[in-house]
Tab-separated table of C-alpha atoms in Angstrom:
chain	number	residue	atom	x	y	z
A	25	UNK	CA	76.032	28.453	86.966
A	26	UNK	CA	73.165	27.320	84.680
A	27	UNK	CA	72.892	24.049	83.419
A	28	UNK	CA	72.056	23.802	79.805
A	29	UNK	CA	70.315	20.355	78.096
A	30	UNK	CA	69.024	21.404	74.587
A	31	UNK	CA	68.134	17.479	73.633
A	32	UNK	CA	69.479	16.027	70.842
A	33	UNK	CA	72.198	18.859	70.131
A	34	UNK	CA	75.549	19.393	71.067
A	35	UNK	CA	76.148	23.271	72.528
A	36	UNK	CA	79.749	24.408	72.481
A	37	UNK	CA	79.096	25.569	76.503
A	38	UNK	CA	77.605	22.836	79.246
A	39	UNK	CA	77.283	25.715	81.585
A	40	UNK	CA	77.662	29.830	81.418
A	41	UNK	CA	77.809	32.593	84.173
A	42	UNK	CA	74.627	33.787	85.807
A	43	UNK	CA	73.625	37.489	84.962
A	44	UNK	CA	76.196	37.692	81.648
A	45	UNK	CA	75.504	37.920	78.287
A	46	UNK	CA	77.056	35.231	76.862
A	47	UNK	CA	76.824	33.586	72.825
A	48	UNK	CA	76.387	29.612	72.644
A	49	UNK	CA	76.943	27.872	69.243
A	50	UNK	CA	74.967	24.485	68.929
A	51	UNK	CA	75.177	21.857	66.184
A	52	UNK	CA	71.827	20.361	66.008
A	53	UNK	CA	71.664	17.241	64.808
A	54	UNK	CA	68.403	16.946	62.416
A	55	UNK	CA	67.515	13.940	60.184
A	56	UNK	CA	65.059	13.138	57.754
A	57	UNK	CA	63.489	10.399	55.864
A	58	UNK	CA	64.352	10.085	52.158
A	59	UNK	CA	61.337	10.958	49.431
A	60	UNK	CA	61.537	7.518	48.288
A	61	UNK	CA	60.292	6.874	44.566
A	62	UNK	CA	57.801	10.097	44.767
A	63	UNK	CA	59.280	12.852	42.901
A	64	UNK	CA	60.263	15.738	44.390
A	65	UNK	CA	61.109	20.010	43.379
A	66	UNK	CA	64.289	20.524	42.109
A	67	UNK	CA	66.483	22.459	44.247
A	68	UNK	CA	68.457	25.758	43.266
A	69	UNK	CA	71.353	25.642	46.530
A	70	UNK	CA	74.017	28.275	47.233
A	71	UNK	CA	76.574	26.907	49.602
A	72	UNK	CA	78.636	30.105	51.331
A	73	UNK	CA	81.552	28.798	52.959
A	74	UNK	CA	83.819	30.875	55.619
A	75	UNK	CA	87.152	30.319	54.569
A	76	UNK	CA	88.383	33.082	56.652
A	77	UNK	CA	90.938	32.885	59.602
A	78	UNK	CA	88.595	32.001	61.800
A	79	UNK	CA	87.494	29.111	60.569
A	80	UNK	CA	91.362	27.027	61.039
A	81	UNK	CA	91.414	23.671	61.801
A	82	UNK	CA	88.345	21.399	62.553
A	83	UNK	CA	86.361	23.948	61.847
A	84	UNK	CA	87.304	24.348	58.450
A	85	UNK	CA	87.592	20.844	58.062
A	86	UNK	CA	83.946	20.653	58.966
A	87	UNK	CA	82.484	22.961	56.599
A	88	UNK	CA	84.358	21.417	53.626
A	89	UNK	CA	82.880	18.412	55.018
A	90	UNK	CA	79.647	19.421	54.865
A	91	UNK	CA	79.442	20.971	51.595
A	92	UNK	CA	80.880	17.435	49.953
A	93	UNK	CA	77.973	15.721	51.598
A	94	UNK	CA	75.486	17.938	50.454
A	95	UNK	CA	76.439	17.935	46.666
A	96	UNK	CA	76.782	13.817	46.728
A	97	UNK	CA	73.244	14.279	48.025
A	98	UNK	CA	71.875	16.068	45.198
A	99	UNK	CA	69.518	15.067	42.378
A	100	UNK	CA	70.504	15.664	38.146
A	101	UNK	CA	68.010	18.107	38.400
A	102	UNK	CA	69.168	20.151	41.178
A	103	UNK	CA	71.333	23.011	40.627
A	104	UNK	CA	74.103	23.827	42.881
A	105	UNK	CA	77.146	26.654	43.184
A	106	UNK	CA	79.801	27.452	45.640
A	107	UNK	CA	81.055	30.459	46.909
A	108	UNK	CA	84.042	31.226	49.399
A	109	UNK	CA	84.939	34.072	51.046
A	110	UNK	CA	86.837	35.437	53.705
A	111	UNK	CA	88.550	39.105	52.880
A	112	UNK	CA	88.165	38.553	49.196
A	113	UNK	CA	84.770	37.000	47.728
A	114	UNK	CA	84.838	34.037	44.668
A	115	UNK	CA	82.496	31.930	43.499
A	116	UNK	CA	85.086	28.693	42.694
A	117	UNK	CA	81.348	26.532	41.629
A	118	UNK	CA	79.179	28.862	39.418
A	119	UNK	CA	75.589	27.422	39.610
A	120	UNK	CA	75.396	24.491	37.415
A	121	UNK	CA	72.701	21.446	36.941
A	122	UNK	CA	73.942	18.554	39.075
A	123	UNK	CA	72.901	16.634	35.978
A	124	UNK	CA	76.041	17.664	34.390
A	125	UNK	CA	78.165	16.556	36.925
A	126	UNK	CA	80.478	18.668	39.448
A	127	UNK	CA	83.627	17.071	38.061
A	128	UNK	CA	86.957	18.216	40.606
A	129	UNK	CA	84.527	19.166	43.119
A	130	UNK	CA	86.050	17.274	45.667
A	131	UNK	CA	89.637	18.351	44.978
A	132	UNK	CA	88.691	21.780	44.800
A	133	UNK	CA	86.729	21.815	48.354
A	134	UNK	CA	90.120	19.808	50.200
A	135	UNK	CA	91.980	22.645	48.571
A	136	UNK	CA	90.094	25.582	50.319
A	137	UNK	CA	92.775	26.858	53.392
A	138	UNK	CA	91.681	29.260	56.093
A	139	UNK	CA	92.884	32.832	55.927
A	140	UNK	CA	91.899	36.605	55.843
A	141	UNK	CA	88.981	38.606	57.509
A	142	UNK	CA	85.540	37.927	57.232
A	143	UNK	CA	83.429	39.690	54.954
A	144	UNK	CA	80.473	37.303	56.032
A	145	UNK	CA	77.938	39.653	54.459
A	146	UNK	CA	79.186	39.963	51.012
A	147	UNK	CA	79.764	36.116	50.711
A	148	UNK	CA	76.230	35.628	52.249
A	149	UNK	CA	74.875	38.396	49.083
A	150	UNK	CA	77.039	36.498	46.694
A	151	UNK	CA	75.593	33.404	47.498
A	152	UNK	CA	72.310	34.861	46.905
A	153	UNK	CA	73.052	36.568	44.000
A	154	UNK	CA	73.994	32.821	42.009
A	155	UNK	CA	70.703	31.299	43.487
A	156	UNK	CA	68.771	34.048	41.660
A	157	UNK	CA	70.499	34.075	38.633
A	158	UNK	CA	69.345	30.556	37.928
A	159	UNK	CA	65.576	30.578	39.188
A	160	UNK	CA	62.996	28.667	37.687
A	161	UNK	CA	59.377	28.221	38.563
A	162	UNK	CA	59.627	25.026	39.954
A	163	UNK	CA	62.736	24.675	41.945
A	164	UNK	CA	63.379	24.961	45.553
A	165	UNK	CA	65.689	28.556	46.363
A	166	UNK	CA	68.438	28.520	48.941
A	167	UNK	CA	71.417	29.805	50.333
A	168	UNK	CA	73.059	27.221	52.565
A	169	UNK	CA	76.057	29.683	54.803
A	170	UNK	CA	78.644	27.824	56.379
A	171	UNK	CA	80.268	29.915	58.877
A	172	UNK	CA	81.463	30.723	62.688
A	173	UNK	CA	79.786	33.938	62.621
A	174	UNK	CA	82.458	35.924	62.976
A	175	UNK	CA	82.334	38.702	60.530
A	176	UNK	CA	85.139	41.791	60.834
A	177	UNK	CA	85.047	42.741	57.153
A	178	UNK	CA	82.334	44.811	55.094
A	179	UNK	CA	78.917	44.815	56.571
A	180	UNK	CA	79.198	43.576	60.057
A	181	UNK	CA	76.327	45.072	61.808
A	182	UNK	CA	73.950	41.684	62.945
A	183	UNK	CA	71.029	43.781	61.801
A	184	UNK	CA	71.739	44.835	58.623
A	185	UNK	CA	72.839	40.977	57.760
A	186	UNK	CA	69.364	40.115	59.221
A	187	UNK	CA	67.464	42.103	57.016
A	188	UNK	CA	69.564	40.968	53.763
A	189	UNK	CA	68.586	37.503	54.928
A	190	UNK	CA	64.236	38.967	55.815
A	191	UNK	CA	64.835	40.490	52.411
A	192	UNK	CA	65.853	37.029	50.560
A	193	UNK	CA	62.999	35.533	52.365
A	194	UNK	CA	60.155	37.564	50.960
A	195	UNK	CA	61.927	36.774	47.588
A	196	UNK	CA	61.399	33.129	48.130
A	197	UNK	CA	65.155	32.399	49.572
């Protein structure tokens, strides 16, 4: 066996096979220091979340998690939306200015359940496709995917979801 130490991270494996192929998810842990009184760009985030089968239990749990934390984060000026998807695609948070508050947000992220396939690629597009429907020149673009990985619905080819994501890039995303 190899022995894996990747630092401050927590890898899903502690040690793997020698001479297999073999995937290892990671959370890293990464912190940063908040602006303080200088201003900073408004940002223009699309949270994806896999709601799929896949995802049950803490995992699920984890991702609805995350995407409460990162909306109580967010500045008036920032503009957020929400998209879920497993086999069907919906966008439960359209993009709106954090300014005018996110009202049941909470409620409505507790209520997401795990179920379906995963069309990973045509959340991850969807997700896109609110972020640039509310550019501006200023603002910070992203798409924030939330997900095991595990697509088995619509595009599931790793390459073609790579080059939707090289393509985003080169648009600023």
């Amino acid at each position: 066996a190899i022995w894996i130490w990747m630092g401050d991270t927590a890898p899903d494996h502690s040690k793997v096979p020698e001479h297999r192929l073999v995937t290892i998810r990671a959370l890293l842990k990464i912190e940063a220091e908040s602006p303080g009184a200088e201003s900073r760009r408004p940002l223009n985030i699309g949270v994806v979340l896999d709601r799929s089968g896949s995802m049950q239990g803490a995992k699920i749990h984890n991702v609805r998690e995350a995407a409460k934390a990162l909306a109580a984060r967010l500045g008036a000026d920032d503009v957020f939306s929400l998209t879920l998807f497993d086999h069907v695609i919906e966008t439960i948070i359209p993009p709106r200015r954090m300014g005018a508050g996110l009202g049941s947000l909470r409620s409505a992220v507790d209520d997401i359940e795990a179920g379906g396939n995963t069309n990973l690629c045509g959340g991850y597009q969807a997700g896109f496709e609110n972020v640039l429907g509310k550019r501006e020149n200023n603002a910070l673009d992203r798409v924030i995917l939330l997900t095991d990985g595990l697509a088995n619905a619509g595009i599931t080819d790793p390459a073609a979801i790579v080059s939707l994501s090289s393509e985003m890039a080169e648009r600023g995303i």
